[in-house]
Short mmCIF file of C-alpha atoms in Angstrom, two decimals:
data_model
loop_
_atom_site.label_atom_id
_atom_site.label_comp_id
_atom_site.label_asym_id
_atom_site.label_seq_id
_atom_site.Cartn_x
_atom_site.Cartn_y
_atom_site.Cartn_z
CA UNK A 901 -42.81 28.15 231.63
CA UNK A 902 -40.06 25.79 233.42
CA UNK A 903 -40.87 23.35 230.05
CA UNK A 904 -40.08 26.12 227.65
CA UNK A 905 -37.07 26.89 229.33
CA UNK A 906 -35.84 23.06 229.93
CA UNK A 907 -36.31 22.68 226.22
CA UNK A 908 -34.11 25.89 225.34
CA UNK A 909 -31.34 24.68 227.14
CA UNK A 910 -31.64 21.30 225.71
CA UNK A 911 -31.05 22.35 222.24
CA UNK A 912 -28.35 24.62 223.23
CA UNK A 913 -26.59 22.09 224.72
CA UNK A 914 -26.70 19.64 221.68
CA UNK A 915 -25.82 22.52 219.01
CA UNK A 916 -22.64 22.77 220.97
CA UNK A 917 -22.24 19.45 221.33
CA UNK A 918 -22.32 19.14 216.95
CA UNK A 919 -20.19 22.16 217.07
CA UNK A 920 -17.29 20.69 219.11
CA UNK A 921 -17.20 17.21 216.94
CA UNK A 922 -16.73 19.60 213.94
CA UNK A 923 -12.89 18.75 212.81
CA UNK A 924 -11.31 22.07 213.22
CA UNK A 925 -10.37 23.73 209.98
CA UNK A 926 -6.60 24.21 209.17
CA UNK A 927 -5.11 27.24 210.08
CA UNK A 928 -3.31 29.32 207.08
CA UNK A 929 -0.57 31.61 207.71
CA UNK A 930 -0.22 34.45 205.37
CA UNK A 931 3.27 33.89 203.71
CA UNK A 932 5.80 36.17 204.96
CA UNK A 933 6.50 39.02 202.99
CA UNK A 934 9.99 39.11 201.10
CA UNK A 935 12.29 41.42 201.18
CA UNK A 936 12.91 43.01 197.51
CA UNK A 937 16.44 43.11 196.03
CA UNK A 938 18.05 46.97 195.36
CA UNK A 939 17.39 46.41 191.64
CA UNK A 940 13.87 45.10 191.94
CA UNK A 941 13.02 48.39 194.54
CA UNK A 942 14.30 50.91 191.94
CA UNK A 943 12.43 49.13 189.57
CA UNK A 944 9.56 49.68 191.92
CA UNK A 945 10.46 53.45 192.07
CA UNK A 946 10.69 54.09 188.72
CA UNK A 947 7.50 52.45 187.69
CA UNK A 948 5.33 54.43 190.41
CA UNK A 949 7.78 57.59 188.88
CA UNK A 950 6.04 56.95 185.44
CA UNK A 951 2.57 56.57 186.82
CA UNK A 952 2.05 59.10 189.10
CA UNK A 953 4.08 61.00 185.81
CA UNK A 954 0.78 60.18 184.08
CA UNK A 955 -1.42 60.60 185.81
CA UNK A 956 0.25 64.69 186.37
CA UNK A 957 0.42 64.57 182.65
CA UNK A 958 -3.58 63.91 182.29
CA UNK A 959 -4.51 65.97 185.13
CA UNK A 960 -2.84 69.28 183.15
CA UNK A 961 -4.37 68.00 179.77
CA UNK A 962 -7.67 67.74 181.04
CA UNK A 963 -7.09 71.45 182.75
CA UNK A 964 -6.15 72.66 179.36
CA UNK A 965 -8.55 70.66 177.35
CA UNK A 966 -11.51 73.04 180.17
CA UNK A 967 -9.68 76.07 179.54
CA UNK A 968 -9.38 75.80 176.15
CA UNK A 969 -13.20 74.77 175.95
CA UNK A 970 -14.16 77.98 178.17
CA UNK A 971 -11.99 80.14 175.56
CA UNK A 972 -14.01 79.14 173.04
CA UNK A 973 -17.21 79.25 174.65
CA UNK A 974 -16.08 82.99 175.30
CA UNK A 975 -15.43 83.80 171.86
CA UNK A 976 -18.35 82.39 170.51
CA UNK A 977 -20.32 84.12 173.11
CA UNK A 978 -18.76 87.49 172.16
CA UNK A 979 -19.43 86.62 168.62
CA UNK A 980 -23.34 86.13 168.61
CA UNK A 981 -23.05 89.31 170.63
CA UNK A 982 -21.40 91.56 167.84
CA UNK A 983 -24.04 89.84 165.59
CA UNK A 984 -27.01 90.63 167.76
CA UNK A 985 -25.43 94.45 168.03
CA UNK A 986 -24.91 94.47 164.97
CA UNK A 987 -29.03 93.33 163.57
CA UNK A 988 -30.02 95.77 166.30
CA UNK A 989 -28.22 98.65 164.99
CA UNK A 990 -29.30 97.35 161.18
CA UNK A 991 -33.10 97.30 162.80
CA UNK A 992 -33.19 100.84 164.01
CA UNK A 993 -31.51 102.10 160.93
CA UNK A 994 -34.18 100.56 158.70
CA UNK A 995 -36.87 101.92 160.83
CA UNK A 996 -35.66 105.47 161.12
CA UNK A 997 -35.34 105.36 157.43
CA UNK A 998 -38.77 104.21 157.09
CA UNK A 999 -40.03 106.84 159.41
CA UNK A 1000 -38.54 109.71 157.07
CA UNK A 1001 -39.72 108.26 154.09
CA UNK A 1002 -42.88 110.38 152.63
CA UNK A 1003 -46.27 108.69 152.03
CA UNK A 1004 -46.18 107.48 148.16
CA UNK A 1005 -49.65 108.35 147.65
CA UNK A 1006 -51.15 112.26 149.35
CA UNK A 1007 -54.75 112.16 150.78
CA UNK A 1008 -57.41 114.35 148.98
CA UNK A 1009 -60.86 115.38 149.47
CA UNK A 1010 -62.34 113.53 145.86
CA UNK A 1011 -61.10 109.84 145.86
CA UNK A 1012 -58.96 109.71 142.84
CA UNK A 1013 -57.78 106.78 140.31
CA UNK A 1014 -54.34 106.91 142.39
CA UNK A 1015 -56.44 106.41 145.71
CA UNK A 1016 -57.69 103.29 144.69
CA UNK A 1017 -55.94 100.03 146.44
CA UNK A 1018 -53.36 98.29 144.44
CA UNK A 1019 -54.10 94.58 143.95
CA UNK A 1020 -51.76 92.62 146.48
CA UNK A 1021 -48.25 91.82 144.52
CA UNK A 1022 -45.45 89.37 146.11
CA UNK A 1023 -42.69 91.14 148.17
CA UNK A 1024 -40.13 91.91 145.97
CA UNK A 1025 -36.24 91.08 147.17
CA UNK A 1026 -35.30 94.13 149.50
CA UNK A 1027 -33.65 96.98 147.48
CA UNK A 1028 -30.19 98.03 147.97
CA UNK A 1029 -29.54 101.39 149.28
CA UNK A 1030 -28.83 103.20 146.35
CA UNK A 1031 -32.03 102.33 144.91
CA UNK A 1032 -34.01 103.01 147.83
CA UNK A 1033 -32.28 106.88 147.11
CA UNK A 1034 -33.84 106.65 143.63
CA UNK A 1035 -37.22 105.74 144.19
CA UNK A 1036 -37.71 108.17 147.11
CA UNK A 1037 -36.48 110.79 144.59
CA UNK A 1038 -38.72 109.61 141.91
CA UNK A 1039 -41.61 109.45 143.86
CA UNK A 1040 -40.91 112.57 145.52
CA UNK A 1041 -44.25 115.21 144.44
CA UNK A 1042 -43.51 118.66 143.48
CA UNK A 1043 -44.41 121.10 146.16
CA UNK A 1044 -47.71 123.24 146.52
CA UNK A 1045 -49.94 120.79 144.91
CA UNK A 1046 -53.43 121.59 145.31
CA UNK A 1047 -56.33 119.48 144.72
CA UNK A 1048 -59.40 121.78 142.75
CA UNK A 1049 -62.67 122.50 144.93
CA UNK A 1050 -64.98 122.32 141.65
CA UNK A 1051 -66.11 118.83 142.31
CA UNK A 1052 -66.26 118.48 146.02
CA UNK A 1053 -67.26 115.23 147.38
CA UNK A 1054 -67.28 114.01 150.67
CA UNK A 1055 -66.49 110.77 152.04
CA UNK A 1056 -69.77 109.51 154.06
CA UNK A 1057 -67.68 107.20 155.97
CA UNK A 1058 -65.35 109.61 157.07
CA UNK A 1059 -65.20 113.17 157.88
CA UNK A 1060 -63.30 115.50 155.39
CA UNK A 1061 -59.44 115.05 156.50
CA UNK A 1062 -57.41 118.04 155.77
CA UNK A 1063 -55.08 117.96 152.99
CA UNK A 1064 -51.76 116.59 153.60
CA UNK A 1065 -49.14 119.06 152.20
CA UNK A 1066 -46.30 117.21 150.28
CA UNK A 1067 -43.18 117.13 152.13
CA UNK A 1068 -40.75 119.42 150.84
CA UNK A 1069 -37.30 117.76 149.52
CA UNK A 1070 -34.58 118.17 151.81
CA UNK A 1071 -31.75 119.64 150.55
CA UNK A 1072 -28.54 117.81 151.18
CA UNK A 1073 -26.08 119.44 152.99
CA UNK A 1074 -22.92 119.95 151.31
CA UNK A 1075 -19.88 118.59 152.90
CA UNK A 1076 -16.68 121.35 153.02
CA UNK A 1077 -14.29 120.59 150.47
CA UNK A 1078 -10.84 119.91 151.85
CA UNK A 1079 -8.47 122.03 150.22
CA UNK A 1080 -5.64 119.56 148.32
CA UNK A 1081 -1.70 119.65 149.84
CA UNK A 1082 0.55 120.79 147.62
CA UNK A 1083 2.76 117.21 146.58
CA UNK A 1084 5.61 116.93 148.04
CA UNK A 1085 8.24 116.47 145.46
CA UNK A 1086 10.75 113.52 146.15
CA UNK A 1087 13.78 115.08 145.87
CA UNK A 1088 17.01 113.87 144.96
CA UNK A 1089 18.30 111.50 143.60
CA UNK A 1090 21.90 111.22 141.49
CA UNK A 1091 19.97 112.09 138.56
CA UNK A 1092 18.24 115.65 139.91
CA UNK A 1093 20.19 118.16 138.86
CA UNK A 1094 18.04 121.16 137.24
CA UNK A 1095 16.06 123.14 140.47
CA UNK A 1096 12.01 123.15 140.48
CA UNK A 1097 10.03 126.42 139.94
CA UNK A 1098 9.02 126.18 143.84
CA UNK A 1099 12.02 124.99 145.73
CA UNK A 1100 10.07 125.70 149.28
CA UNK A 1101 7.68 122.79 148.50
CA UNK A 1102 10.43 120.04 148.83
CA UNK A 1103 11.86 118.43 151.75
CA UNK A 1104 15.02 117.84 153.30
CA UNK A 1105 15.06 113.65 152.32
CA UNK A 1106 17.63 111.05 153.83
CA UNK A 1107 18.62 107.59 152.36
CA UNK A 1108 20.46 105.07 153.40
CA UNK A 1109 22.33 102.97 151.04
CA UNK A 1110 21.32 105.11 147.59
CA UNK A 1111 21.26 104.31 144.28
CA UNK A 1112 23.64 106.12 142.19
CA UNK A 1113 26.34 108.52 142.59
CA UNK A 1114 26.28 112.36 143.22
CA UNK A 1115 30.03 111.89 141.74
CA UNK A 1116 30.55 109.01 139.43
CA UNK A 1117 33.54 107.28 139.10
CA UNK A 1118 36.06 108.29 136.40
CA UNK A 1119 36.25 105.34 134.31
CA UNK A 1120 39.77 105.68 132.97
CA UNK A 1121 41.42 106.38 136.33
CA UNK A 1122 43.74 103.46 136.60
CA UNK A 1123 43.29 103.60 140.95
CA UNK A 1124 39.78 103.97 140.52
CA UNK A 1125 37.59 101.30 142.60
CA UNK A 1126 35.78 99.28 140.58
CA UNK A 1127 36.05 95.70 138.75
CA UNK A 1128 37.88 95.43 135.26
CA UNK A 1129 39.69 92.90 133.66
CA UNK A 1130 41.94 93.93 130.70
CA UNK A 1131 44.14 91.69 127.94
CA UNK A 1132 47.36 93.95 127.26
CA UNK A 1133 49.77 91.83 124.47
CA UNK A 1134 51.68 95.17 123.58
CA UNK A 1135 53.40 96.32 126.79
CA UNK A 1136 56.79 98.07 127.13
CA UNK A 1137 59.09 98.80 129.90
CA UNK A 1138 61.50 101.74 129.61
CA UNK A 1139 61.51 101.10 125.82
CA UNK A 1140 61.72 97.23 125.56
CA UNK A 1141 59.01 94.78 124.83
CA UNK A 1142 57.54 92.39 127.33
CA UNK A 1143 57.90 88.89 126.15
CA UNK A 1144 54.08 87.81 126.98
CA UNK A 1145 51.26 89.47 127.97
CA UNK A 1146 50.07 91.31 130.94
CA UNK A 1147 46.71 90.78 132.44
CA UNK A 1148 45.37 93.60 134.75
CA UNK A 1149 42.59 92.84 136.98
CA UNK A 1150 40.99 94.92 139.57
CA UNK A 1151 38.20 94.09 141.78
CA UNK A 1152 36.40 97.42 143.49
CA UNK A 1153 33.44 99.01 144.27
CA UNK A 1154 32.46 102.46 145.45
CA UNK A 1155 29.05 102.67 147.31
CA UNK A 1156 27.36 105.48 149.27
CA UNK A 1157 25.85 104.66 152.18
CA UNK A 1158 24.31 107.81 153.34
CA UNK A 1159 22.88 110.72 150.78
CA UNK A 1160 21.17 113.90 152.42
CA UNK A 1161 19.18 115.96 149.80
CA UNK A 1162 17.77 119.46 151.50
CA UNK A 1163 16.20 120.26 147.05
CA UNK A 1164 16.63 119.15 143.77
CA UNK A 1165 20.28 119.71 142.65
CA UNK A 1166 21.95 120.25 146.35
CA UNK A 1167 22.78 117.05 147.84
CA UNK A 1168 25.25 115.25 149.81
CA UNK A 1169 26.58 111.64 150.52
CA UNK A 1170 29.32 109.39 151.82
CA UNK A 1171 30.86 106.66 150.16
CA UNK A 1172 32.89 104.03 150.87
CA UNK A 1173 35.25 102.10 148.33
CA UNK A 1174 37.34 99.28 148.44
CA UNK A 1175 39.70 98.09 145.60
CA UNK A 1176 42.34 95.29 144.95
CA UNK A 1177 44.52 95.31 141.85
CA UNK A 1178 46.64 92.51 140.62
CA UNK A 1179 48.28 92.73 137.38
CA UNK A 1180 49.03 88.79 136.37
CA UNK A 1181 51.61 87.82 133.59
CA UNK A 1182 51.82 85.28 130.60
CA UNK A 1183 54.76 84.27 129.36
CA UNK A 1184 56.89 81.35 127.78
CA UNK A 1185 59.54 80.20 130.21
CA UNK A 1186 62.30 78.96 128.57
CA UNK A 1187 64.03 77.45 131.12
CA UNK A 1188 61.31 74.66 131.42
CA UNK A 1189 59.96 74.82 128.08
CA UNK A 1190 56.56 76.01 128.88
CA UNK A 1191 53.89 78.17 129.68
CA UNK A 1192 53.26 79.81 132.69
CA UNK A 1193 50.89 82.18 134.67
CA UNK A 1194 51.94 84.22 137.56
CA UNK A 1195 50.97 86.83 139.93
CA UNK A 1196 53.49 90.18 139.36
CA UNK A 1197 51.84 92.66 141.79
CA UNK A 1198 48.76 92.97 144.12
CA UNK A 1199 47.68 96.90 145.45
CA UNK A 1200 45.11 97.44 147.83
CA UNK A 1201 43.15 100.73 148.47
CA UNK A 1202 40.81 101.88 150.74
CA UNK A 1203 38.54 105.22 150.85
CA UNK A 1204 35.95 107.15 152.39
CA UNK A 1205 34.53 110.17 150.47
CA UNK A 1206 31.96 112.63 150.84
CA UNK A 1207 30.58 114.46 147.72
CA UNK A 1208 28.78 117.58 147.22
CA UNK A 1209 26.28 118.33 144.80
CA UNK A 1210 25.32 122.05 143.71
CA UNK A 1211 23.34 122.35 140.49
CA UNK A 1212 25.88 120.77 137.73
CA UNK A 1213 28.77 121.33 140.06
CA UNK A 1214 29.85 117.89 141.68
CA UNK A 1215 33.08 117.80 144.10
CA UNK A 1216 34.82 114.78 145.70
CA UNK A 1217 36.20 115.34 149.10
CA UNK A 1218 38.64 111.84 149.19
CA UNK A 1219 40.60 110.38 152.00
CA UNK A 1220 42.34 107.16 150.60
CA UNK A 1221 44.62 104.72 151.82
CA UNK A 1222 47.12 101.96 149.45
CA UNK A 1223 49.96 99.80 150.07
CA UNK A 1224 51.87 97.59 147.19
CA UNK A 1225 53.13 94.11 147.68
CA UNK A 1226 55.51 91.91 145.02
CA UNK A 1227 53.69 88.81 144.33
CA UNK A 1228 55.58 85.66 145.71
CA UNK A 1229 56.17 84.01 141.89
CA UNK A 1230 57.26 87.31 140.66
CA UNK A 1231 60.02 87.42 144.06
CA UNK A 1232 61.19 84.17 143.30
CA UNK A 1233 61.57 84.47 139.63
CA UNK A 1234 63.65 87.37 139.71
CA UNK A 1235 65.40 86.54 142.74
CA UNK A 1236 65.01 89.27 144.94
CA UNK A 1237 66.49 88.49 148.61
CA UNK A 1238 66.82 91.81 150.12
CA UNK A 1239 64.13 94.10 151.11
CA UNK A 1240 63.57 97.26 148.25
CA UNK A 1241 62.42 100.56 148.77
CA UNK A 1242 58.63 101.01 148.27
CA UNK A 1243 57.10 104.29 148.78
CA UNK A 1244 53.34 103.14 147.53
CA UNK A 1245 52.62 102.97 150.67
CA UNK A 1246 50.86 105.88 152.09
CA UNK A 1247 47.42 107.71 152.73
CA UNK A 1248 46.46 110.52 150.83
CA UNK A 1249 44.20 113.20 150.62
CA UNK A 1250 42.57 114.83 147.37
CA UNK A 1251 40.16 117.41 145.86
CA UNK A 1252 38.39 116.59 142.61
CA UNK A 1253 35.88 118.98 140.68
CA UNK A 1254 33.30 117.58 137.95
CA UNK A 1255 31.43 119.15 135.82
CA UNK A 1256 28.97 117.58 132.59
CA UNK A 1257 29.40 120.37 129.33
CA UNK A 1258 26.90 119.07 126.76
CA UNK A 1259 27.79 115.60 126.32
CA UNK A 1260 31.28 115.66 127.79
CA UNK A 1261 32.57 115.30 131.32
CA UNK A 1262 35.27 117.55 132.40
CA UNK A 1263 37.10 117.12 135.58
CA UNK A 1264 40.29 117.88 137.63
CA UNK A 1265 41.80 118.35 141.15
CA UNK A 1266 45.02 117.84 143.48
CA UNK A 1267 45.91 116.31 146.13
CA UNK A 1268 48.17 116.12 149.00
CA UNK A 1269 49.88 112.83 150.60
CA UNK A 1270 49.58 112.67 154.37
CA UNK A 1271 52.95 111.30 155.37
CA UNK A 1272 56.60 112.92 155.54
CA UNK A 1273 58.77 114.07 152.63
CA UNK A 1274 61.63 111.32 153.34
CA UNK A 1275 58.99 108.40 152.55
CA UNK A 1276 56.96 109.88 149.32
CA UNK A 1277 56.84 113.62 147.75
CA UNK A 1278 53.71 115.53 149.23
CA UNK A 1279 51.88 117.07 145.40
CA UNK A 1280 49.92 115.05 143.28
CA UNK A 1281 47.10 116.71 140.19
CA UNK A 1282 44.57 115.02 137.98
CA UNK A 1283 42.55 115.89 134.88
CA UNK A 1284 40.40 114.79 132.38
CA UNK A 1285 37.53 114.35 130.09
CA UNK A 1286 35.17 111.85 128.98
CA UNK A 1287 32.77 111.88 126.64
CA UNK A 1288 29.37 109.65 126.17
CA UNK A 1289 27.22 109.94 123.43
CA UNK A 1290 23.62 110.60 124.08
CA UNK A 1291 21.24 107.69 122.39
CA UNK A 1292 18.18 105.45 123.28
CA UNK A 1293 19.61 102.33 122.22
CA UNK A 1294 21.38 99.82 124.09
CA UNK A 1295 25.14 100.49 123.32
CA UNK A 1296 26.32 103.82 122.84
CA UNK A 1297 29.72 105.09 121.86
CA UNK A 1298 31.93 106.80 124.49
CA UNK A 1299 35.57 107.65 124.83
CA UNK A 1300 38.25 109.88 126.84
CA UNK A 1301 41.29 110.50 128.35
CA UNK A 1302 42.74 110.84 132.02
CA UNK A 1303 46.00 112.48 132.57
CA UNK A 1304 47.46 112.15 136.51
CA UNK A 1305 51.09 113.83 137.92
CA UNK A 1306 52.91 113.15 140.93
CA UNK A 1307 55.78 114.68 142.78
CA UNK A 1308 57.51 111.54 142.98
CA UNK A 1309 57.65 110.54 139.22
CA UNK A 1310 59.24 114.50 138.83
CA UNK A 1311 55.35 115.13 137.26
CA UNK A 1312 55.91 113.45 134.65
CA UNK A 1313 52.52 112.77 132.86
CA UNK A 1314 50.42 109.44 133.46
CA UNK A 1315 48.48 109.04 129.97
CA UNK A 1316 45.22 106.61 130.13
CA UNK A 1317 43.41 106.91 126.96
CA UNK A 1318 40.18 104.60 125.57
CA UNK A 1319 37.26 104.46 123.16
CA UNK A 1320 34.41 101.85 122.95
CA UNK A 1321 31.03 101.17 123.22
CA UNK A 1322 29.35 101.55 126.50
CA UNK A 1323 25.94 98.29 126.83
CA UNK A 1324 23.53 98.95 129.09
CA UNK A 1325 20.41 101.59 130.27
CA UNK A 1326 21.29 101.11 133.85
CA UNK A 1327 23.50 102.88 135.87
CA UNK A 1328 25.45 99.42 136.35
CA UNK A 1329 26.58 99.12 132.58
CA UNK A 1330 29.46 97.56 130.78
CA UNK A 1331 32.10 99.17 128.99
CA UNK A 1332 34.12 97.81 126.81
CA UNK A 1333 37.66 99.44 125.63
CA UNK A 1334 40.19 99.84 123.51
CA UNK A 1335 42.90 101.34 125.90
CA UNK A 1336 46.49 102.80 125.95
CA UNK A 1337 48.64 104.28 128.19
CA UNK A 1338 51.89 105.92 128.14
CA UNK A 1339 53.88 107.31 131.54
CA UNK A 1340 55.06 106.12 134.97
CA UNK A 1341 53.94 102.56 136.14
CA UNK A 1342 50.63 102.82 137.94
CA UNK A 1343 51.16 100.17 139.79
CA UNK A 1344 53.63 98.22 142.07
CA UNK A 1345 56.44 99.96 143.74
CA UNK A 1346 58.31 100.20 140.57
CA UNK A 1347 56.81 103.47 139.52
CA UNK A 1348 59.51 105.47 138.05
CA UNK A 1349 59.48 102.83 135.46
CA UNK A 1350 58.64 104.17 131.86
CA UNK A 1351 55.63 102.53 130.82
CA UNK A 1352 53.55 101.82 127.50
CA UNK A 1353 50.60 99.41 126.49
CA UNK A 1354 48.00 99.08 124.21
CA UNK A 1355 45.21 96.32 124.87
CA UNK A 1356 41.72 96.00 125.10
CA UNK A 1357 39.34 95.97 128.33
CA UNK A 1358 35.87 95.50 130.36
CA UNK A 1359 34.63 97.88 132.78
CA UNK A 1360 31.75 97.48 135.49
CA UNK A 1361 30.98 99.16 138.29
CA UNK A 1362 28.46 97.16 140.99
CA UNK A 1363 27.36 99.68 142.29
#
């Protein structure tokens, strides 16, 4: 024991002896850590920004890449559902209309031809429903059919069943007939004028922004609203020739915006119209040896009007508004430096009845200006007619005449006269003129003037 021990401590004391004449190992210090500049630790910052950015912007695509997976495992889920509903349903509907089908063949006592087996045939496709109907009808048997007990035999490997009866046709039950509403009749339109047989059918009907008129415009009105463009080379002024022409153009429109119809033929709408007139000239100027084109006159209008329709009565309640203004060129030609008197500027109120006699239309009213006596004389009146031959063609001829008075010319009578053709089968169609006129000047502040043309002009109205 006291060798074993000896010799243990011998080797440990020459393994540390080896140990200790080991050269010792050089001893590495970890390099000190340097301090980043300000530049390089934003850097720093803005590169672990944009990671942990992406790795937020994969974590929320991978969330919406499961929900949108679970969505659609949903969907599909409630999809073979339906379909499995829907075969069940189809299942018991094909049994329970194999249960009430009858038996094609009836049992007898006597075995018969009919009784005898069929030889097996391949399934034919399944039949559609409507044929199913057929052959059950077909191969329904007549009632009370009795088999005859002259040659009984009985079966000897079965005891005598008793006769089936034939199943008796059921008689389909006859569904109620619904009793048809009387049709409501659209009502009203411009062009309904004659009443129905049953006026308690229709309805009261609203539109908004109509087609039509109840009250069309009067063509030949010269301070109607709507867009013409007329070529005058004969015009006078209080007797003396212009040296040029004049060129009157107007652009307008009168639209209704809201039309309430309570039957055919009794209706009523408002309108609203807007109009500018200019009258331009051509002349030669001699002063500089050549032709020029000017502006003489530009009138403006505004209205709002509410018609009334009764049968073939139409009436035009009007509330209008104009003002005149000298054109700049037509200032500075003549030379005016002082300010002149203009009354056409004013609002006005008026009254107009229409009413269509065979093929002519035949109209008149007054009116009533809505400002004091010392700027423009109150009375104003209007009447006319124009006719419009019926055809199916595409031009048609028409002609008329509108006559006008006012207070402040002493009533002296506004002639506007035409005849032309009249292209178009819409209510939006083109007229074209051959015009005159003969009384005050419809336009400009210069009305008093006595004034004649004859030309020739187009006529639209948009609307």
């Amino acid at each position: 024991m006291n060798k074993i021990v000896l010799a243990l401590l011998l080797i440990i004391q020459f393994g540390s002896l080896a140990f200790a004449q080991q050269p010792a190992a050089p001893k590495t210090t970890a390099p000190a850590s340097r301090t980043l500049t300000p530049a390089e630790q934003r850097q720093k910052e803005k590169v672990d920004r944009e990671v942990q950015r992406e790795r937020q912007i994969r974590a929320e695509w991978a969330q919406k890449q499961r929900e949108y997976e679970a969505k659609q495992a949903e969907k599909e889920r409630q999809k073979q559902a339906r379909k499995a509903e829907k075969e069940r349903q189809q299942q018991e509907k094909e049994a329970g209309k194999s249960k009430s089908e009858p038996t094609s063949t009836p049992v007898t006592p006597a075995p018969t031809p009919v009784a005898e087996p069929a030889t097996p045939a391949p399934a034919p496709a399944e039949p559609s429903r409507k044929e199913k109907r057929e052959k059950r009808r077909k191969e329904t048997p007549a009632p009370a059919v009795e088999t005859p007990a002259a040659n009984p035999a009985p079966v000897p490997t079965s005891p005598e069943p008793a006769p089936v009866e034939a199943p008796k046709k059921v008689e389909k039950v006859q569904r109620p007939k619904r009793e048809r509403k009387p049709v409501v009749q659209t009502v009203d339109s411009a062009s309904a004028m004659a009443p129905v047989s049953d006026p308690t059918v229709a309805r009261p009907r609203r539109e908004f922004l109509p087609k039509g008129h109840l009250f069309e415009p009067i063509l030949l009105d010269p301070l109607e609203a709507q867009t013409y463009g007329s070529v005058l080379p004969l015009y006078y002024t209080e007797g003396n020739k212009y040296k040029g022409s004049i060129v009157p153009f107007a652009f307008g429109f009168a639209k209704p915006f809201f039309r309430r119809t309570t039957e055919p033929g009794r209706s009523t709408e408002w309108v609203l119209d807007l109009a500018s007139f200019t009258q331009f000239e051509a002349f030669h100027d001699d002063k500089l040896n050549k032709a020029r084109r000017q502006i003489m006159n530009n009138d403006y209008k505004i209205s709002i009007i509410y018609n009334v329709r009764r049968g073939a009565n139409n009436y035009r309640f009007r509330v209008y508004h104009i003002s005149s203004h000298l054109g700049d060129d037509y200032i500075y030609r003549n030379q005016i430096t002082a300010p002149t008197p203009n009354s056409v500027n004013y609002e006005q109120l008026d009254v107009t009845y229409s009413r269509n006699v065979t093929n002519w239309r035949l109209y008149g009213g007054a009116g009533i200006v809505l400002r004091k006596t010392e700027e423009r004389k109150l009375l104003s009146a209007q009447l006319g007619a124009f006719y419009k031959k019926p055809s199916d063609k595409a031009a048609r001829l028409v002609g008329g005449a509108d006559i006008k008075f006012w207070q402040q010319t002493d009533f002296r009578p506004g002639i506007h006269a035409g005849v032309g053709v009249e292209v178009g089968r819409t209510q939006n169609n083109l007229t074209f003129l051959l015009e005159g006129y003969s009384g005050f000047r419809p336009y400009s502040q210069y009305e008093n003037q006595q004034t004649e043309w004859l030309g020739v002009g187009l006529y639209l109205n948009p609307f």
